[in-house]
């Protein structure tokens, strides 16, 4: 089953990239997409990274290279933001084995500070000529065989 899921994931990703490439085929420069996974930013920084200036500095680094499109994934089983429809990642902080989730702690810290990282990143990307995109994981299942 895992191989099938990987093929589906690869096929969907390939289809998205083909559609993007087709829509921009007249573009003179190559397309370079950076995919910001649902938890990577949150898990690779401490509290100091959970500020508007730190989020803007991240976009500055992205835009300073060859990235033309920034894909942001705000969900993976749970979301990195609060919502009436989805459970945020920090809801797991009361569960055994999740109380030290850096993703949950940092996403909650941004939420408590009233900072929407995706809005900051999208605004920064647009100001620097990088096309921001929101993505969503539709088949995000980990450790399916672990009861």
Coordinates of C-alpha atoms in Angstrom, one line a residue:
X1 CA 0.0 0.0 0.0
X2 CA 2.9 2.4 0.8
X3 CA 4.2 2.1 -2.8
X4 CA 0.8 3.0 -4.1
X5 CA 0.5 6.0 -1.8
X6 CA 3.9 7.2 -2.9
X7 CA 3.0 6.8 -6.6
X8 CA -0.2 8.7 -6.1
X9 CA 1.7 11.4 -4.2
X10 CA 4.3 11.6 -6.9
X11 CA 1.6 11.6 -9.7
X12 CA -0.4 14.4 -8.1
X13 CA 2.8 16.4 -7.5
X14 CA 3.9 15.8 -11.1
X15 CA 0.5 16.8 -12.4
X16 CA 0.6 20.0 -10.3
X17 CA 4.0 20.9 -11.6
X18 CA 3.0 20.1 -15.2
X19 CA 0.0 22.4 -14.9
X20 CA 2.1 25.1 -13.4
X21 CA 4.7 24.7 -16.1
X22 CA 2.1 24.8 -18.8
X23 CA 0.5 27.9 -17.4
X24 CA 3.9 29.7 -17.3
X25 CA 5.4 28.2 -20.5
X26 CA 5.8 31.7 -21.9
X27 CA 8.0 32.7 -18.9
X28 CA 11.5 33.6 -19.8
X29 CA 13.1 32.3 -16.7
X30 CA 13.0 28.7 -15.3
X31 CA 10.4 27.8 -12.6
X32 CA 11.9 27.0 -9.2
X33 CA 9.4 25.8 -6.6
X34 CA 10.2 25.7 -2.9
X35 CA 7.7 23.5 -0.9
X36 CA 7.5 24.5 2.7
X37 CA 6.2 21.4 4.4
X38 CA 3.6 21.6 7.1
X39 CA 6.0 21.5 10.0
X40 CA 9.5 22.2 8.8
X41 CA 9.7 25.8 9.7
X42 CA 8.1 25.3 13.1
X43 CA 10.4 22.3 13.9
X44 CA 13.6 23.9 12.9
X45 CA 13.4 27.1 14.9
X46 CA 13.1 28.1 18.5
X47 CA 10.9 30.8 20.0
X48 CA 13.0 33.6 18.4
X49 CA 11.8 32.3 15.0
X50 CA 8.1 32.9 15.8
X51 CA 8.0 36.6 15.1
X52 CA 7.0 38.7 12.1
X53 CA 10.7 39.9 11.5
X54 CA 11.9 36.3 11.6
X55 CA 9.1 35.2 9.2
X56 CA 10.0 38.1 6.9
X57 CA 13.7 37.3 7.0
X58 CA 12.8 33.7 5.9
X59 CA 11.1 35.1 2.8
X60 CA 14.1 37.4 2.2
X61 CA 16.3 34.3 2.1
X62 CA 14.0 32.5 -0.2
X63 CA 13.6 35.5 -2.6
X64 CA 17.3 36.1 -2.6
X65 CA 17.9 32.9 -4.5
X66 CA 16.3 31.5 -7.6
X67 CA 12.9 30.5 -6.1
X68 CA 10.0 31.7 -8.3
X69 CA 7.1 30.0 -6.5
X70 CA 6.7 29.3 -2.7
X71 CA 4.3 26.5 -1.8
X72 CA 3.1 26.6 1.8
X73 CA 1.4 23.6 3.4
X74 CA -0.5 24.6 6.5
X75 CA -1.9 21.2 7.3
X76 CA -0.8 17.6 7.9
X77 CA -3.5 15.7 9.8
X78 CA -3.8 18.9 11.9
X79 CA -3.3 22.5 11.0
X80 CA -0.7 25.1 11.9
X81 CA -3.5 27.6 12.4
X82 CA -6.7 27.7 14.4
X83 CA -10.0 27.0 12.5
X84 CA -13.6 26.1 13.1
X85 CA -13.2 23.2 10.6
X86 CA -9.8 21.8 11.5
X87 CA -8.1 20.9 14.7
X88 CA -4.9 22.8 15.2
X89 CA -1.6 21.0 15.9
X90 CA -1.4 22.4 19.4
X91 CA -4.5 20.5 20.4
X92 CA -2.1 17.5 20.7
X93 CA -0.1 19.2 23.4
X94 CA -2.3 17.6 26.0
X95 CA -1.8 14.1 24.5
X96 CA 0.8 11.6 25.7
X97 CA 3.9 11.7 23.5
X98 CA 3.0 15.1 21.9
X99 CA 3.4 17.5 24.8
X100 CA 6.9 18.4 23.6
X101 CA 5.9 18.9 19.9
X102 CA 8.0 21.8 18.6
X103 CA 5.6 22.2 15.7
X104 CA 2.6 22.4 18.2
X105 CA 4.4 24.7 20.6
X106 CA 5.6 27.1 17.9
X107 CA 2.4 27.2 16.0
X108 CA 0.5 27.9 19.2
X109 CA 3.0 30.7 20.1
X110 CA 2.4 32.4 16.7
X111 CA -1.3 32.0 17.2
X112 CA -1.2 33.4 20.7
X113 CA 0.8 36.4 19.4
X114 CA -1.8 37.0 16.7
X115 CA 0.6 36.2 13.9
X116 CA -0.5 34.3 10.7
X117 CA 2.7 33.0 9.2
X118 CA 1.1 32.2 5.9
X119 CA -0.2 35.8 5.5
X120 CA 3.3 37.2 6.4
X121 CA 5.0 34.8 3.9
X122 CA 2.4 35.5 1.1
X123 CA 2.7 39.2 1.5
X124 CA 6.5 39.1 1.6
X125 CA 6.6 36.8 -1.4
X126 CA 4.4 39.1 -3.5
X127 CA 6.5 42.1 -2.5
X128 CA 9.7 40.3 -3.7
X129 CA 8.3 38.8 -6.9
X130 CA 7.8 35.2 -5.7
X131 CA 4.5 33.6 -6.4
X132 CA 2.9 32.3 -3.1
X133 CA 0.7 29.2 -3.2
X134 CA -1.1 27.4 -0.4
X135 CA -1.2 23.6 -0.7
X136 CA -3.0 20.9 1.3
X137 CA -2.1 17.3 2.1
X138 CA -5.1 15.1 1.3
X139 CA -3.5 11.7 2.1
X140 CA -1.4 12.5 5.1
X141 CA -1.1 9.2 7.0
X142 CA 1.9 8.3 9.1
X143 CA 2.6 5.1 11.1
X144 CA -0.6 3.5 9.9
X145 CA 0.6 0.1 11.2
X146 CA 1.4 1.4 14.6
X147 CA -1.6 0.9 16.9

